[in-house]
Amino acid sequence: MLISGPSADKYDAVSDFAAIASDQDDIDAHARFPDHVANLVRIRDILLARRRLFAQDAAAFPVVTMGRAGDIITVSRMLTELDAIIEQEKRLASETA
């Protein structure tokens, strides 16, 4: 049985997202990455895998080609920005070391 959530006007998205992104949560030691560059590289790897899946999806199902092309472009832009952010974090880490 599914229970409906609160109505949109009563839903507190900020506190919900704060709970998800909180660093105070009890996370297993193997899942926590205190290294910012490692976190960003991990996100980059996930996005690369996602982009490849989008391309595979478009090849397998031609009806979704245009939509997946847009998804691939969006992810590619994210990767470009993420590469710049990774370089910035590496510079910041070397300056503080």
mmCIF file with all atom_site columns, C-alpha atoms in Angstrom:
data_model
loop_
_atom_site.group_PDB
_atom_site.id
_atom_site.type_symbol
_atom_site.label_atom_id
_atom_site.label_alt_id
_atom_site.label_comp_id
_atom_site.label_asym_id
_atom_site.label_entity_id
_atom_site.label_seq_id
_atom_site.pdbx_PDB_ins_code
_atom_site.Cartn_x
_atom_site.Cartn_y
_atom_site.Cartn_z
_atom_site.occupancy
_atom_site.B_iso_or_equiv
_atom_site.pdbx_formal_charge
_atom_site.auth_seq_id
_atom_site.auth_comp_id
_atom_site.auth_asym_id
_atom_site.auth_atom_id
_atom_site.pdbx_PDB_model_num
ATOM 1  C CA . MET A 1 1  ? 0.000  0.000  0.000   1.00 0.00 ? 1  MET A CA 1
ATOM 2  C CA . LEU A 1 2  ? 1.360  3.386  -0.963  1.00 0.00 ? 2  LEU A CA 1
ATOM 3  C CA . ILE A 1 3  ? 0.941  6.361  1.308   1.00 0.00 ? 3  ILE A CA 1
ATOM 4  C CA . SER A 1 4  ? 0.647  9.717  -0.366  1.00 0.00 ? 4  SER A CA 1
ATOM 5  C CA . GLY A 1 5  ? 3.087  12.391 0.708   1.00 0.00 ? 5  GLY A CA 1
ATOM 6  C CA . PRO A 1 6  ? 2.262  15.898 1.844   1.00 0.00 ? 6  PRO A CA 1
ATOM 7  C CA . SER A 1 7  ? 0.635  18.281 -0.589  1.00 0.00 ? 7  SER A CA 1
ATOM 8  C CA . ALA A 1 8  ? 2.910  20.555 -2.601  1.00 0.00 ? 8  ALA A CA 1
ATOM 9  C CA . ASP A 1 9  ? 2.155  23.603 -0.463  1.00 0.00 ? 9  ASP A CA 1
ATOM 10 C CA . LYS A 1 10 ? 3.086  21.709 2.734   1.00 0.00 ? 10 LYS A CA 1
ATOM 11 C CA . TYR A 1 11 ? 6.186  19.947 1.378   1.00 0.00 ? 11 TYR A CA 1
ATOM 12 C CA . ASP A 1 12 ? 9.455  21.410 2.686   1.00 0.00 ? 12 ASP A CA 1
ATOM 13 C CA . ALA A 1 13 ? 11.917 20.715 -0.127  1.00 0.00 ? 13 ALA A CA 1
ATOM 14 C CA . VAL A 1 14 ? 14.777 22.606 1.519   1.00 0.00 ? 14 VAL A CA 1
ATOM 15 C CA . SER A 1 15 ? 14.816 20.463 4.642   1.00 0.00 ? 15 SER A CA 1
ATOM 16 C CA . ASP A 1 16 ? 14.356 17.320 2.555   1.00 0.00 ? 16 ASP A CA 1
ATOM 17 C CA . PHE A 1 17 ? 17.328 18.160 0.325   1.00 0.00 ? 17 PHE A CA 1
ATOM 18 C CA . ALA A 1 18 ? 19.362 19.297 3.341   1.00 0.00 ? 18 ALA A CA 1
ATOM 19 C CA . ALA A 1 19 ? 18.906 15.855 4.857   1.00 0.00 ? 19 ALA A CA 1
ATOM 20 C CA . ILE A 1 20 ? 20.103 14.204 1.659   1.00 0.00 ? 20 ILE A CA 1
ATOM 21 C CA . ALA A 1 21 ? 23.171 16.419 1.258   1.00 0.00 ? 21 ALA A CA 1
ATOM 22 C CA . SER A 1 22 ? 24.114 16.597 4.925   1.00 0.00 ? 22 SER A CA 1
ATOM 23 C CA . ASP A 1 23 ? 27.642 15.578 5.837   1.00 0.00 ? 23 ASP A CA 1
ATOM 24 C CA . GLN A 1 24 ? 26.463 14.789 9.360   1.00 0.00 ? 24 GLN A CA 1
ATOM 25 C CA . ASP A 1 25 ? 24.794 11.555 8.281   1.00 0.00 ? 25 ASP A CA 1
ATOM 26 C CA . ASP A 1 26 ? 26.104 8.226  9.501   1.00 0.00 ? 26 ASP A CA 1
ATOM 27 C CA . ILE A 1 27 ? 27.751 7.041  6.293   1.00 0.00 ? 27 ILE A CA 1
ATOM 28 C CA . ASP A 1 28 ? 29.831 3.887  6.096   1.00 0.00 ? 28 ASP A CA 1
ATOM 29 C CA . ALA A 1 29 ? 33.551 4.596  6.074   1.00 0.00 ? 29 ALA A CA 1
ATOM 30 C CA . HIS A 1 30 ? 34.019 3.011  2.645   1.00 0.00 ? 30 HIS A CA 1
ATOM 31 C CA . ALA A 1 31 ? 31.336 5.259  1.143   1.00 0.00 ? 31 ALA A CA 1
ATOM 32 C CA . ARG A 1 32 ? 32.755 8.541  2.430   1.00 0.00 ? 32 ARG A CA 1
ATOM 33 C CA . PHE A 1 33 ? 35.269 10.362 0.237   1.00 0.00 ? 33 PHE A CA 1
ATOM 34 C CA . PRO A 1 34 ? 36.792 13.342 2.058   1.00 0.00 ? 34 PRO A CA 1
ATOM 35 C CA . ASP A 1 35 ? 38.974 14.133 -0.974  1.00 0.00 ? 35 ASP A CA 1
ATOM 36 C CA . HIS A 1 36 ? 37.145 16.735 -3.073  1.00 0.00 ? 36 HIS A CA 1
ATOM 37 C CA . VAL A 1 37 ? 39.008 15.857 -6.254  1.00 0.00 ? 37 VAL A CA 1
ATOM 38 C CA . ALA A 1 38 ? 38.178 12.164 -5.794  1.00 0.00 ? 38 ALA A CA 1
ATOM 39 C CA . ASN A 1 39 ? 34.505 13.079 -5.321  1.00 0.00 ? 39 ASN A CA 1
ATOM 40 C CA . LEU A 1 40 ? 34.495 15.107 -8.524  1.00 0.00 ? 40 LEU A CA 1
ATOM 41 C CA . VAL A 1 41 ? 36.321 12.401 -10.486 1.00 0.00 ? 41 VAL A CA 1
ATOM 42 C CA . ARG A 1 42 ? 33.789 9.868  -9.238  1.00 0.00 ? 42 ARG A CA 1
ATOM 43 C CA . ILE A 1 43 ? 30.936 12.091 -10.447 1.00 0.00 ? 43 ILE A CA 1
ATOM 44 C CA . ARG A 1 44 ? 32.746 12.486 -13.784 1.00 0.00 ? 44 ARG A CA 1
ATOM 45 C CA . ASP A 1 45 ? 33.007 8.704  -14.162 1.00 0.00 ? 45 ASP A CA 1
ATOM 46 C CA . ILE A 1 46 ? 29.291 8.353  -13.446 1.00 0.00 ? 46 ILE A CA 1
ATOM 47 C CA . LEU A 1 47 ? 28.453 10.997 -16.067 1.00 0.00 ? 47 LEU A CA 1
ATOM 48 C CA . LEU A 1 48 ? 30.694 9.310  -18.653 1.00 0.00 ? 48 LEU A CA 1
ATOM 49 C CA . ALA A 1 49 ? 28.905 6.017  -18.072 1.00 0.00 ? 49 ALA A CA 1
ATOM 50 C CA . ARG A 1 50 ? 25.545 7.777  -18.341 1.00 0.00 ? 50 ARG A CA 1
ATOM 51 C CA . ARG A 1 51 ? 26.519 9.422  -21.646 1.00 0.00 ? 51 ARG A CA 1
ATOM 52 C CA . ARG A 1 52 ? 27.532 6.040  -23.054 1.00 0.00 ? 52 ARG A CA 1
ATOM 53 C CA . LEU A 1 53 ? 24.228 4.539  -21.949 1.00 0.00 ? 53 LEU A CA 1
ATOM 54 C CA . PHE A 1 54 ? 22.340 7.365  -23.659 1.00 0.00 ? 54 PHE A CA 1
ATOM 55 C CA . ALA A 1 55 ? 24.206 6.654  -26.910 1.00 0.00 ? 55 ALA A CA 1
ATOM 56 C CA . GLN A 1 56 ? 23.511 2.940  -26.587 1.00 0.00 ? 56 GLN A CA 1
ATOM 57 C CA . ASP A 1 57 ? 19.843 3.675  -25.917 1.00 0.00 ? 57 ASP A CA 1
ATOM 58 C CA . ALA A 1 58 ? 19.618 5.841  -29.050 1.00 0.00 ? 58 ALA A CA 1
ATOM 59 C CA . ALA A 1 59 ? 21.261 3.132  -31.154 1.00 0.00 ? 59 ALA A CA 1
ATOM 60 C CA . ALA A 1 60 ? 18.923 0.438  -29.842 1.00 0.00 ? 60 ALA A CA 1
ATOM 61 C CA . PHE A 1 61 ? 15.711 2.481  -29.975 1.00 0.00 ? 61 PHE A CA 1
ATOM 62 C CA . PRO A 1 62 ? 15.683 4.949  -32.904 1.00 0.00 ? 62 PRO A CA 1
ATOM 63 C CA . VAL A 1 63 ? 12.477 6.555  -31.651 1.00 0.00 ? 63 VAL A CA 1
ATOM 64 C CA . VAL A 1 64 ? 14.430 8.157  -28.775 1.00 0.00 ? 64 VAL A CA 1
ATOM 65 C CA . THR A 1 65 ? 17.361 9.392  -30.889 1.00 0.00 ? 65 THR A CA 1
ATOM 66 C CA . MET A 1 66 ? 16.522 13.111 -30.729 1.00 0.00 ? 66 MET A CA 1
ATOM 67 C CA . GLY A 1 67 ? 15.810 13.052 -27.006 1.00 0.00 ? 67 GLY A CA 1
ATOM 68 C CA . ARG A 1 68 ? 18.967 11.107 -26.236 1.00 0.00 ? 68 ARG A CA 1
ATOM 69 C CA . ALA A 1 69 ? 21.009 13.441 -28.457 1.00 0.00 ? 69 ALA A CA 1
ATOM 70 C CA . GLY A 1 70 ? 19.840 16.307 -26.253 1.00 0.00 ? 70 GLY A CA 1
ATOM 71 C CA . ASP A 1 71 ? 20.716 14.300 -23.149 1.00 0.00 ? 71 ASP A CA 1
ATOM 72 C CA . ILE A 1 72 ? 24.185 13.554 -24.548 1.00 0.00 ? 72 ILE A CA 1
ATOM 73 C CA . ILE A 1 73 ? 24.768 17.248 -25.276 1.00 0.00 ? 73 ILE A CA 1
ATOM 74 C CA . THR A 1 74 ? 23.680 18.197 -21.751 1.00 0.00 ? 74 THR A CA 1
ATOM 75 C CA . VAL A 1 75 ? 25.932 15.591 -20.136 1.00 0.00 ? 75 VAL A CA 1
ATOM 76 C CA . SER A 1 76 ? 28.839 16.617 -22.396 1.00 0.00 ? 76 SER A CA 1
ATOM 77 C CA . ARG A 1 77 ? 28.470 20.223 -21.266 1.00 0.00 ? 77 ARG A CA 1
ATOM 78 C CA . MET A 1 78 ? 28.427 19.053 -17.653 1.00 0.00 ? 78 MET A CA 1
ATOM 79 C CA . LEU A 1 79 ? 31.604 17.061 -18.251 1.00 0.00 ? 79 LEU A CA 1
ATOM 80 C CA . THR A 1 80 ? 33.346 20.084 -19.775 1.00 0.00 ? 80 THR A CA 1
ATOM 81 C CA . GLU A 1 81 ? 32.452 22.222 -16.762 1.00 0.00 ? 81 GLU A CA 1
ATOM 82 C CA . LEU A 1 82 ? 33.324 19.418 -14.361 1.00 0.00 ? 82 LEU A CA 1
ATOM 83 C CA . ASP A 1 83 ? 36.788 19.055 -15.923 1.00 0.00 ? 83 ASP A CA 1
ATOM 84 C CA . ALA A 1 84 ? 37.398 22.763 -15.285 1.00 0.00 ? 84 ALA A CA 1
ATOM 85 C CA . ILE A 1 85 ? 36.179 22.395 -11.701 1.00 0.00 ? 85 ILE A CA 1
ATOM 86 C CA . ILE A 1 86 ? 38.456 19.388 -11.140 1.00 0.00 ? 86 ILE A CA 1
ATOM 87 C CA . GLU A 1 87 ? 41.439 21.393 -12.368 1.00 0.00 ? 87 GLU A CA 1
ATOM 88 C CA . GLN A 1 88 ? 40.464 24.272 -10.067 1.00 0.00 ? 88 GLN A CA 1
ATOM 89 C CA . GLU A 1 89 ? 40.208 21.921 -7.076  1.00 0.00 ? 89 GLU A CA 1
ATOM 90 C CA . LYS A 1 90 ? 43.616 20.439 -7.908  1.00 0.00 ? 90 LYS A CA 1
ATOM 91 C CA . ARG A 1 91 ? 45.114 23.944 -8.012  1.00 0.00 ? 91 ARG A CA 1
ATOM 92 C CA . LEU A 1 92 ? 43.476 24.846 -4.704  1.00 0.00 ? 92 LEU A CA 1
ATOM 93 C CA . ALA A 1 93 ? 44.736 21.623 -3.122  1.00 0.00 ? 93 ALA A CA 1
ATOM 94 C CA . SER A 1 94 ? 48.290 22.289 -4.295  1.00 0.00 ? 94 SER A CA 1
ATOM 95 C CA . GLU A 1 95 ? 48.163 25.879 -3.002  1.00 0.00 ? 95 GLU A CA 1
ATOM 96 C CA . THR A 1 96 ? 47.086 24.790 0.475   1.00 0.00 ? 96 THR A CA 1
ATOM 97 C CA . ALA A 1 97 ? 49.544 21.889 0.665   1.00 0.00 ? 97 ALA A CA 1
#
